[in-house]
Coordinates of C-alpha atoms in Angstrom, one line a residue:
M13 CA 0.1 0.2 0.2
D14 CA 1.2 3.4 -0.9
E15 CA 2.5 5.1 2.6
N16 CA 1.6 8.9 1.3
L17 CA -2.2 7.7 1.1
M18 CA -2.1 5.6 4.4
M19 CA -0.9 8.6 5.4
I20 CA -3.3 11.1 4.4
W21 CA -5.6 8.2 5.1
Q22 CA -5.0 8.3 9.0
K23 CA -5.3 12.2 9.0
C24 CA -8.7 11.5 7.6
L25 CA -9.7 9.4 10.1
Q26 CA -7.9 11.3 12.8
F27 CA -10.2 14.2 10.8
M28 CA -14.0 12.2 11.3
R29 CA -13.0 11.1 15.4
D30 CA -12.1 14.6 16.2
N31 CA -15.9 15.6 14.9
L32 CA -18.1 13.2 16.0
N33 CA -20.9 14.2 18.3
A34 CA -19.7 15.7 21.6
A35 CA -20.9 13.5 24.4
E36 CA -22.3 14.3 27.6
D37 CA -19.5 11.9 29.1
N38 CA -16.4 10.5 28.6
S39 CA -17.8 7.0 28.9
D40 CA -20.9 8.0 26.2
L41 CA -17.6 9.6 23.9
K42 CA -15.8 6.3 24.5
K43 CA -18.4 4.6 23.2
L44 CA -18.8 6.3 20.1
E45 CA -15.3 6.3 19.6
K46 CA -15.0 2.3 19.9
S47 CA -17.4 2.0 17.6
F48 CA -16.4 3.9 15.0
D49 CA -13.0 2.5 15.2
L50 CA -14.3 -0.9 15.1
L51 CA -16.2 0.1 11.9
F52 CA -12.9 1.6 10.2
D53 CA -10.4 -0.8 11.2
K54 CA -11.0 -2.8 8.3
V55 CA -12.2 -0.3 6.3
Q56 CA -8.4 0.4 3.8
P57 CA -7.6 2.9 1.1
I58 CA -6.2 0.9 -1.8
S59 CA -5.5 3.7 -4.7
L60 CA -5.7 7.3 -5.2
V61 CA -6.1 8.2 -8.6
D62 CA -6.5 11.0 -10.4
N63 CA -8.8 12.7 -7.3
N64 CA -10.8 8.9 -7.7
L65 CA -10.0 7.4 -4.3
T66 CA -11.1 3.1 -3.6
L67 CA -11.2 2.1 -0.3
M68 CA -12.0 -1.8 0.6
V69 CA -14.6 -3.3 2.3
P70 CA -15.5 -6.2 4.3
S71 CA -19.7 -6.4 2.7
D72 CA -21.7 -4.5 1.3
F73 CA -23.0 -3.5 4.4
Y74 CA -19.9 -1.4 5.6
K75 CA -20.3 0.4 2.1
E76 CA -24.4 0.7 2.8
Y77 CA -23.6 1.7 6.7
I78 CA -20.8 4.2 6.4
E79 CA -23.3 5.8 3.1
D80 CA -26.1 6.4 5.6
N81 CA -23.9 7.5 8.8
Y82 CA -20.9 8.5 7.6
L83 CA -20.9 10.2 3.7
S84 CA -21.0 13.8 4.8
L85 CA -18.0 13.4 7.5
L86 CA -15.8 11.3 5.2
S87 CA -17.0 14.1 2.6
A88 CA -15.6 16.9 5.2
A89 CA -12.3 15.5 5.7
L90 CA -11.4 14.3 1.9
K91 CA -12.0 18.0 1.1
K92 CA -9.5 18.6 3.5
N93 CA -7.1 16.4 3.2
I94 CA -6.8 15.9 -0.7
G95 CA -8.8 18.4 -2.3
K96 CA -12.1 18.9 -3.8
G97 CA -14.3 16.9 -5.9
V98 CA -12.5 13.7 -4.4
K99 CA -14.6 10.9 -6.1
L100 CA -15.6 7.3 -3.3
W101 CA -15.3 4.0 -5.5
Y102 CA -15.7 0.7 -3.2
S103 CA -13.5 -2.4 -3.6
V104 CA -16.2 -5.1 -1.6
M105 CA -15.0 -8.1 -1.3
E106 CA -17.0 -10.9 -1.7
N107 CA -16.5 -14.8 -0.5
K108 CA -13.2 -16.2 -1.7
P109 CA -13.6 -19.1 -4.0
S110 CA -11.6 -22.1 -2.6
G111 CA -7.7 -22.3 -4.1
L112 CA -7.2 -18.8 -4.6
E113 CA -5.2 -16.8 -1.9
K114 CA -6.9 -12.9 -2.6
P115 CA -10.4 -12.0 -2.1
V116 CA -12.7 -11.8 -5.3
T117 CA -13.6 -8.2 -5.1
M118 CA -16.5 -5.8 -7.2
N119 CA -15.7 -2.6 -7.5
M120 CA -18.8 -0.4 -6.7
K121 CA -19.0 4.1 -7.5
G122 CA -20.4 5.8 -3.8
K123 CA -22.8 8.4 -4.2
T124 CA -21.4 11.5 -5.1
V125 CA -22.5 14.3 -2.5
P126 CA -21.9 18.3 -2.3
T127 CA -18.7 18.4 0.2
P128 CA -20.4 20.6 3.7
K129 CA -18.4 23.2 5.4
M130 CA -17.8 22.0 8.8
Q131 CA -19.8 24.9 10.5
E132 CA -20.8 25.3 14.4
T133 CA -23.9 27.4 14.2
M134 CA -26.7 26.8 11.5
P135 CA -26.3 27.7 8.0
Q136 CA -27.2 30.9 7.0
G137 CA -31.3 30.9 6.2
F138 CA -31.9 27.8 9.3
S139 CA -33.8 28.1 12.2
S140 CA -35.4 25.9 14.4
N141 CA -38.3 27.2 12.9
I142 CA -38.8 25.9 9.2
V143 CA -39.4 23.0 7.8
N144 CA -37.6 20.2 8.7
P145 CA -33.6 21.8 10.3
F146 CA -31.1 18.8 10.1
V147 CA -27.9 18.8 10.5
V148 CA -24.9 16.8 9.5
P149 CA -25.0 13.2 11.4
G150 CA -21.9 12.5 13.3
I151 CA -20.6 16.8 13.0
K152 CA -20.7 19.5 16.4
K153 CA -23.4 20.5 17.6
V154 CA -24.8 23.5 16.2
N155 CA -26.5 26.5 17.4
I156 CA -29.7 26.8 17.1
D157 CA -32.7 29.8 18.3
S158 CA -34.5 28.3 21.0
N159 CA -37.7 30.0 20.4
L160 CA -37.6 30.7 24.2
K161 CA -39.5 34.9 25.2
A162 CA -37.5 36.6 27.9
D163 CA -40.6 37.9 29.1
F164 CA -41.7 34.3 30.6
S165 CA -39.2 34.3 33.1
F166 CA -39.6 32.2 36.8
D167 CA -39.1 36.8 37.6
N168 CA -42.4 36.9 36.0
Y169 CA -44.3 34.3 36.8
V170 CA -46.1 34.7 39.9
E171 CA -46.7 31.6 42.8
G172 CA -50.1 31.0 44.1
E173 CA -51.8 27.4 45.6
S174 CA -52.9 27.0 41.8
N175 CA -48.9 26.8 40.4
K176 CA -47.3 26.6 43.5
F177 CA -46.3 23.2 43.5
A178 CA -45.8 23.1 39.5
S179 CA -43.6 26.1 39.3
T180 CA -41.5 24.3 42.8
V181 CA -40.9 21.2 40.3
A182 CA -39.9 23.4 37.3
R183 CA -37.2 25.5 39.5
S184 CA -35.8 22.4 41.3
I185 CA -36.1 20.5 36.8
A186 CA -34.2 24.0 36.3
K187 CA -31.0 23.9 38.1
R188 CA -30.1 19.9 37.3
P189 CA -32.2 19.2 34.1
G190 CA -32.5 15.8 33.3
A191 CA -31.2 14.6 36.8
T192 CA -34.4 14.7 38.6
A193 CA -36.5 12.3 39.0
F194 CA -39.2 14.6 37.0
N195 CA -38.6 13.6 33.3
P196 CA -40.8 13.7 31.9
L197 CA -42.4 16.8 33.5
F198 CA -46.0 17.0 31.9
L199 CA -48.1 20.2 33.0
Y200 CA -51.0 20.4 32.3
G201 CA -54.9 22.4 32.8
G202 CA -57.1 24.9 31.1
Y203 CA -56.7 27.7 28.2
G204 CA -53.8 30.5 29.7
V205 CA -53.5 29.7 33.5
G206 CA -49.2 29.9 33.0
K207 CA -48.5 26.2 31.5
T208 CA -46.6 27.5 28.7
H209 CA -44.6 30.3 30.6
L210 CA -43.2 28.0 32.8
G211 CA -42.3 25.4 30.4
Q212 CA -40.1 28.3 28.8
A213 CA -38.9 29.4 32.3
V214 CA -37.4 25.7 32.7
G215 CA -35.4 26.4 29.3
L216 CA -34.9 30.5 29.9
E217 CA -33.1 29.2 33.1
V218 CA -30.7 26.5 32.1
K219 CA -29.5 28.7 29.4
S220 CA -28.9 31.0 32.1
H221 CA -27.1 28.2 33.6
F222 CA -25.6 26.0 31.7
P223 CA -25.4 27.7 28.2
D224 CA -23.9 25.3 26.2
K225 CA -26.9 23.2 26.2
V226 CA -29.4 22.8 23.3
V227 CA -33.3 23.7 25.0
L228 CA -36.0 24.3 21.7
Y229 CA -39.5 25.0 22.5
L230 CA -41.9 24.7 20.2
S231 CA -45.8 23.6 20.0
S232 CA -46.7 20.3 18.9
E233 CA -48.3 21.4 15.7
K234 CA -44.9 22.7 14.5
F235 CA -43.3 19.3 15.3
I236 CA -46.2 17.5 13.1
Q237 CA -45.7 20.0 10.2
Q238 CA -41.8 19.1 10.1
F239 CA -42.5 15.3 10.5
I240 CA -45.3 15.9 7.3
S241 CA -42.1 17.2 5.3
A242 CA -39.5 15.1 6.7
A243 CA -41.6 12.0 6.1
K244 CA -42.5 13.7 2.5
A245 CA -38.8 14.0 1.8
H246 CA -38.0 10.6 3.1
K247 CA -35.6 12.7 5.4
Q248 CA -37.4 10.6 8.6
T249 CA -33.9 9.8 10.4
E250 CA -32.7 13.6 9.7
F251 CA -35.7 14.8 12.0
A252 CA -34.6 12.4 14.4
N253 CA -31.1 12.9 14.4
F254 CA -31.7 16.6 14.9
Y255 CA -34.6 16.2 17.6
Q256 CA -31.7 13.7 19.5
M257 CA -29.3 16.9 19.6
V258 CA -31.7 18.6 22.0
D259 CA -31.0 18.7 25.4
V260 CA -34.5 20.4 26.6
L261 CA -37.2 19.4 24.6
I262 CA -40.5 21.4 25.9
I263 CA -43.5 20.5 23.5
D264 CA -46.2 22.9 23.5
D265 CA -50.5 21.6 23.6
I266 CA -49.5 17.6 23.0
Q267 CA -52.8 15.9 23.2
F268 CA -52.3 17.4 19.2
L269 CA -49.8 14.3 18.4
S270 CA -53.6 12.2 19.0
G271 CA -54.5 10.4 16.3
K272 CA -51.8 11.4 14.4
S273 CA -50.0 7.6 14.4
A274 CA -47.1 7.9 12.0
T275 CA -46.0 11.5 13.7
Q276 CA -46.8 9.4 17.9
D277 CA -44.2 6.5 16.4
S278 CA -41.6 9.1 15.0
F279 CA -42.1 11.4 18.9
F280 CA -42.0 7.5 21.0
H281 CA -38.4 7.0 19.1
I282 CA -37.3 10.5 19.7
F283 CA -38.5 10.7 23.4
D284 CA -37.0 7.3 24.4
Y285 CA -33.1 8.0 23.0
L286 CA -33.6 12.0 25.0
H287 CA -35.0 9.9 28.5
Q288 CA -32.2 7.6 28.5
N289 CA -29.8 10.2 27.9
G290 CA -30.7 12.1 30.5
K291 CA -32.3 14.9 28.0
Q292 CA -35.1 16.7 30.0
I293 CA -38.4 16.1 28.8
I294 CA -41.3 19.1 29.2
L295 CA -44.8 18.1 27.8
T296 CA -48.2 20.9 28.1
S297 CA -51.2 20.0 27.5
D298 CA -54.7 20.8 28.2
K299 CA -55.7 17.4 29.1
A300 CA -53.7 14.9 31.7
P301 CA -52.2 11.8 30.2
V302 CA -55.4 9.3 30.8
D303 CA -57.6 11.9 29.1
I304 CA -56.3 12.5 25.6
M305 CA -57.4 10.3 22.6
D306 CA -55.9 8.5 20.3
I307 CA -52.3 7.9 21.5
Q308 CA -51.0 5.0 21.4
D309 CA -50.8 3.6 24.8
R310 CA -46.7 3.2 25.5
I311 CA -46.6 6.8 25.0
V312 CA -49.5 7.3 28.1
S313 CA -46.8 5.1 29.9
R314 CA -44.0 7.0 29.2
F315 CA -45.8 10.5 30.1
K316 CA -45.7 8.4 33.7
W317 CA -42.4 8.0 34.2
G318 CA -41.9 11.7 35.9
L319 CA -44.4 14.1 36.9
S320 CA -47.9 15.9 36.1
A321 CA -48.7 18.1 37.6
E322 CA -51.8 20.1 37.3
I323 CA -52.2 24.0 36.9
K324 CA -55.8 25.2 37.9
S325 CA -57.5 28.5 37.7
P326 CA -55.2 31.2 39.8
D327 CA -57.7 32.2 42.8
L328 CA -58.5 35.8 43.8
D329 CA -55.6 36.3 45.8
T330 CA -52.6 35.6 43.2
R331 CA -55.1 37.1 40.5
K332 CA -54.5 40.7 42.8
R333 CA -50.8 39.2 43.1
I334 CA -50.5 39.2 39.2
I335 CA -52.0 42.4 38.7
V336 CA -49.8 44.1 41.2
D337 CA -46.9 42.3 38.8
K338 CA -47.7 43.0 36.2
L339 CA -48.8 47.5 36.6
S340 CA -45.7 47.6 39.4
R341 CA -43.7 47.2 35.5
D342 CA -45.0 49.9 34.1
G343 CA -45.2 52.1 36.9
I344 CA -48.7 51.9 37.6
V345 CA -49.7 51.6 41.3
L346 CA -54.0 50.9 42.0
T347 CA -56.0 51.7 45.1
E348 CA -57.6 48.3 46.7
D349 CA -60.4 48.4 45.9
M350 CA -59.3 48.9 42.0
L351 CA -57.3 46.0 42.5
D352 CA -60.3 44.0 44.3
F353 CA -62.4 45.2 41.3
L354 CA -60.2 44.1 38.5
A355 CA -59.1 40.7 40.5
A356 CA -63.0 39.8 40.2
E357 CA -63.9 40.4 36.7
A358 CA -61.1 38.1 35.1
K359 CA -62.2 34.8 36.4
T360 CA -61.2 32.0 34.2
N361 CA -57.6 32.3 33.4
V362 CA -54.0 33.8 33.2
R363 CA -54.0 35.1 29.5
E364 CA -57.8 36.6 30.1
L365 CA -56.4 38.9 33.2
I366 CA -53.6 39.9 31.1
G367 CA -55.4 40.6 28.6
V368 CA -57.4 43.1 30.3
I369 CA -54.6 44.9 32.4
N370 CA -53.2 45.8 28.5
S371 CA -56.7 47.0 27.7
V372 CA -56.6 49.5 31.4
I373 CA -53.2 51.1 30.6
A374 CA -54.0 51.3 27.1
Y375 CA -57.0 53.5 28.1
S376 CA -55.1 55.0 30.8
T377 CA -52.4 55.9 28.0
I378 CA -55.2 57.2 25.5
Y379 CA -57.2 59.6 27.1
K380 CA -54.1 60.9 29.3
S381 CA -56.8 60.0 32.5
D382 CA -55.2 59.1 35.9
L383 CA -57.0 55.8 37.2
S384 CA -59.5 55.6 38.7
L385 CA -62.3 53.1 39.7
E386 CA -64.9 54.5 37.0
L387 CA -62.5 54.4 35.0
L388 CA -61.4 50.5 35.6
K389 CA -65.8 50.1 34.8
E390 CA -65.7 51.7 31.9
T391 CA -63.0 49.9 30.6
I392 CA -64.2 46.5 31.0
N393 CA -67.5 47.3 29.7
K394 CA -66.3 48.8 26.3
I395 CA -64.4 45.3 26.5
A396 CA -67.4 43.8 27.3
A397 CA -69.2 45.3 24.4
N398 CA -65.8 44.3 22.0
Q399 CA -65.9 40.7 22.4
K400 CA -69.3 40.7 20.9
K401 CA -68.1 41.9 17.4
I402 CA -65.4 39.3 18.2
I403 CA -64.3 37.6 14.4
N404 CA -64.4 33.9 14.8
I405 CA -64.1 30.8 12.6
P406 CA -68.2 30.5 12.0
Y407 CA -68.8 34.4 11.4
I408 CA -65.8 34.0 9.4
Q409 CA -68.2 30.7 7.7
E410 CA -71.3 33.2 6.8
V411 CA -69.7 35.4 5.7
V412 CA -67.8 33.1 3.1
C413 CA -71.3 31.5 1.9
E414 CA -73.2 34.9 1.9
Y415 CA -70.2 36.4 -0.6
F416 CA -70.7 33.2 -3.0
G417 CA -74.5 32.0 -2.4
I418 CA -73.7 28.9 -0.5
K419 CA -75.1 27.4 2.3
R420 CA -73.0 26.5 5.1
E421 CA -73.5 22.4 5.0
Q422 CA -71.8 22.5 1.2
L423 CA -69.1 24.7 2.5
L424 CA -68.3 22.7 5.2
S425 CA -68.8 18.9 3.2
K426 CA -65.9 16.7 0.8
T427 CA -67.3 17.7 -2.4
R428 CA -63.8 19.2 -4.8
K429 CA -66.1 20.8 -7.3
R430 CA -64.6 24.5 -7.2
E431 CA -67.2 26.8 -7.1
I432 CA -66.9 24.9 -3.5
A433 CA -63.3 23.9 -3.1
L434 CA -63.0 27.6 -3.1
P435 CA -64.7 29.0 -0.8
R436 CA -63.7 26.7 1.6
Q437 CA -60.6 26.8 1.1
L438 CA -60.3 31.4 1.5
A439 CA -62.7 30.5 4.9
M440 CA -59.4 28.2 5.9
Y441 CA -57.0 31.4 4.5
F442 CA -59.1 33.9 7.0
A443 CA -59.7 31.5 10.5
K444 CA -55.8 31.4 10.7
E445 CA -56.2 35.0 9.5
F446 CA -58.4 36.7 12.2
T447 CA -58.4 34.2 14.7
N448 CA -55.5 32.5 17.2
A449 CA -57.6 28.9 16.2
T450 CA -54.9 26.1 15.1
F451 CA -54.3 24.8 12.1
T452 CA -56.5 21.8 13.8
K453 CA -59.2 23.7 15.7
I454 CA -59.9 25.0 12.4
G455 CA -60.0 21.6 10.3
E456 CA -62.3 20.6 13.4
E457 CA -64.3 23.3 12.7
M458 CA -64.3 23.1 8.8
G459 CA -66.5 19.9 8.8
G460 CA -63.7 17.7 10.5
K461 CA -60.8 18.4 7.8
D462 CA -57.0 16.9 9.0
H463 CA -54.5 19.8 10.2
S464 CA -52.3 19.2 7.2
T465 CA -55.7 19.8 5.1
V466 CA -55.8 23.5 6.2
M467 CA -52.2 24.3 6.1
Y468 CA -52.1 23.3 1.8
A469 CA -55.6 26.0 2.0
C470 CA -54.0 28.2 3.1
D471 CA -50.5 28.3 1.8
T472 CA -52.1 28.2 -1.9
I473 CA -54.5 30.9 -1.0
K474 CA -51.7 32.6 -0.4
D475 CA -49.4 31.8 -3.7
V476 CA -52.2 31.5 -5.8
S477 CA -53.8 35.5 -5.1
K478 CA -50.5 36.9 -5.8
I479 CA -51.2 35.2 -9.5
D480 CA -54.8 34.8 -9.8
K481 CA -56.4 38.4 -10.0
E482 CA -60.0 36.9 -9.7
V483 CA -58.9 34.8 -6.1
K484 CA -57.1 38.3 -5.3
K485 CA -60.3 40.6 -5.6
Y486 CA -62.3 37.2 -3.5
V487 CA -59.8 38.0 -0.6
K488 CA -59.7 42.4 -0.6
E489 CA -63.3 42.2 -0.6
L490 CA -63.9 39.0 1.9
T491 CA -61.1 40.8 4.0
E492 CA -63.1 44.1 4.0
K493 CA -66.3 42.5 4.7
I494 CA -64.8 39.9 7.6
K495 CA -63.6 43.4 9.4
H496 CA -66.6 45.6 8.8

């Protein structure tokens, strides 16, 4: 064997070994290196001619394993030590016939791939929000946007009897993510009680104390969307590789995995990998684990591995302290009777309470008036009057049906006739534009359509309205009708 070729190959192996995924501890790293060495100890370079490198491998299995798991990393190593445009060939040993000293080989060309640039940050245009953020297997972790909001910190989280237990557990996890018995942490409760805030607070605290850890927050709807795109592109492995990099995974509204069997399968394997490797998982839901319908039993059982903590609607005392905390940050002080009035008006959840507070601040600023009990009552009355005019999905359906002269039953039907299908897509598009409903919720309101159907409708209307004058006209006129 050419000594120069052997030196080049050893440099390539060292480069690949140096860029194996960083492990959390030395034992994991040693296992990774041992697996790497076992594979490449049986791989030998036999020629390098005109930028054609031929590797001798024991069998097809070795060739396929290298192509599936190390091709991009090997490509980077070849570029560094040989140069651009290296073509890879394999000489695969077959069974040695009796009487032959040398094994019979079969030459096979390797896959041609662009040589990746070694990087420690996301490529331009990549973020954790895109359809499917992939990384090159075997290369160092990349930096990703955690999708965390600075306002959702523990400092801004007001504890009360309704959330004290969940908050205490969350703070404990933030100090030792993945190393407590609370993994996963399953937070459940009604709409707007602070589940998202608490989950993100853990993420922010982890990033503050462990800046090297990869923290990712996303909605289950985004997770489903990414998985569907990955499946269509036959990139499920890359999809899983990305999530296996995460140290703290926070998924909101996990109940929307209900009925999504393929996505559940992928989530199950990601969950198992993260849990087995000491990574922290935090999930939120509007239901307790046992109450979520159409979720695989094996997933529900894993929800129970850690701790389920319910967050209830805040009691009067907690609501008052939330009001004081929020307004004090804006330099506003209320009298006790004003505080009692506000807290009594917003009984359902924290989000409603914050909405009332923001409205009070806005009215006070606009009218340059000192806050008084009378102003508060006037503000609340105006909010109540405006709520009667809230644009919701049934209202949008009514406007669209009237505009096209069709019945609501037709709009919600399964017919694909253009005279019905287009109004239906427009109704879905406007439901997403004018309401806070999720794709799943819109689909339910539109006759039980799948969330992917709603996503497709929204994208279609956006695209077609740019090139089709008639659809553009529909969008413009219906927008005005819905608003007024």
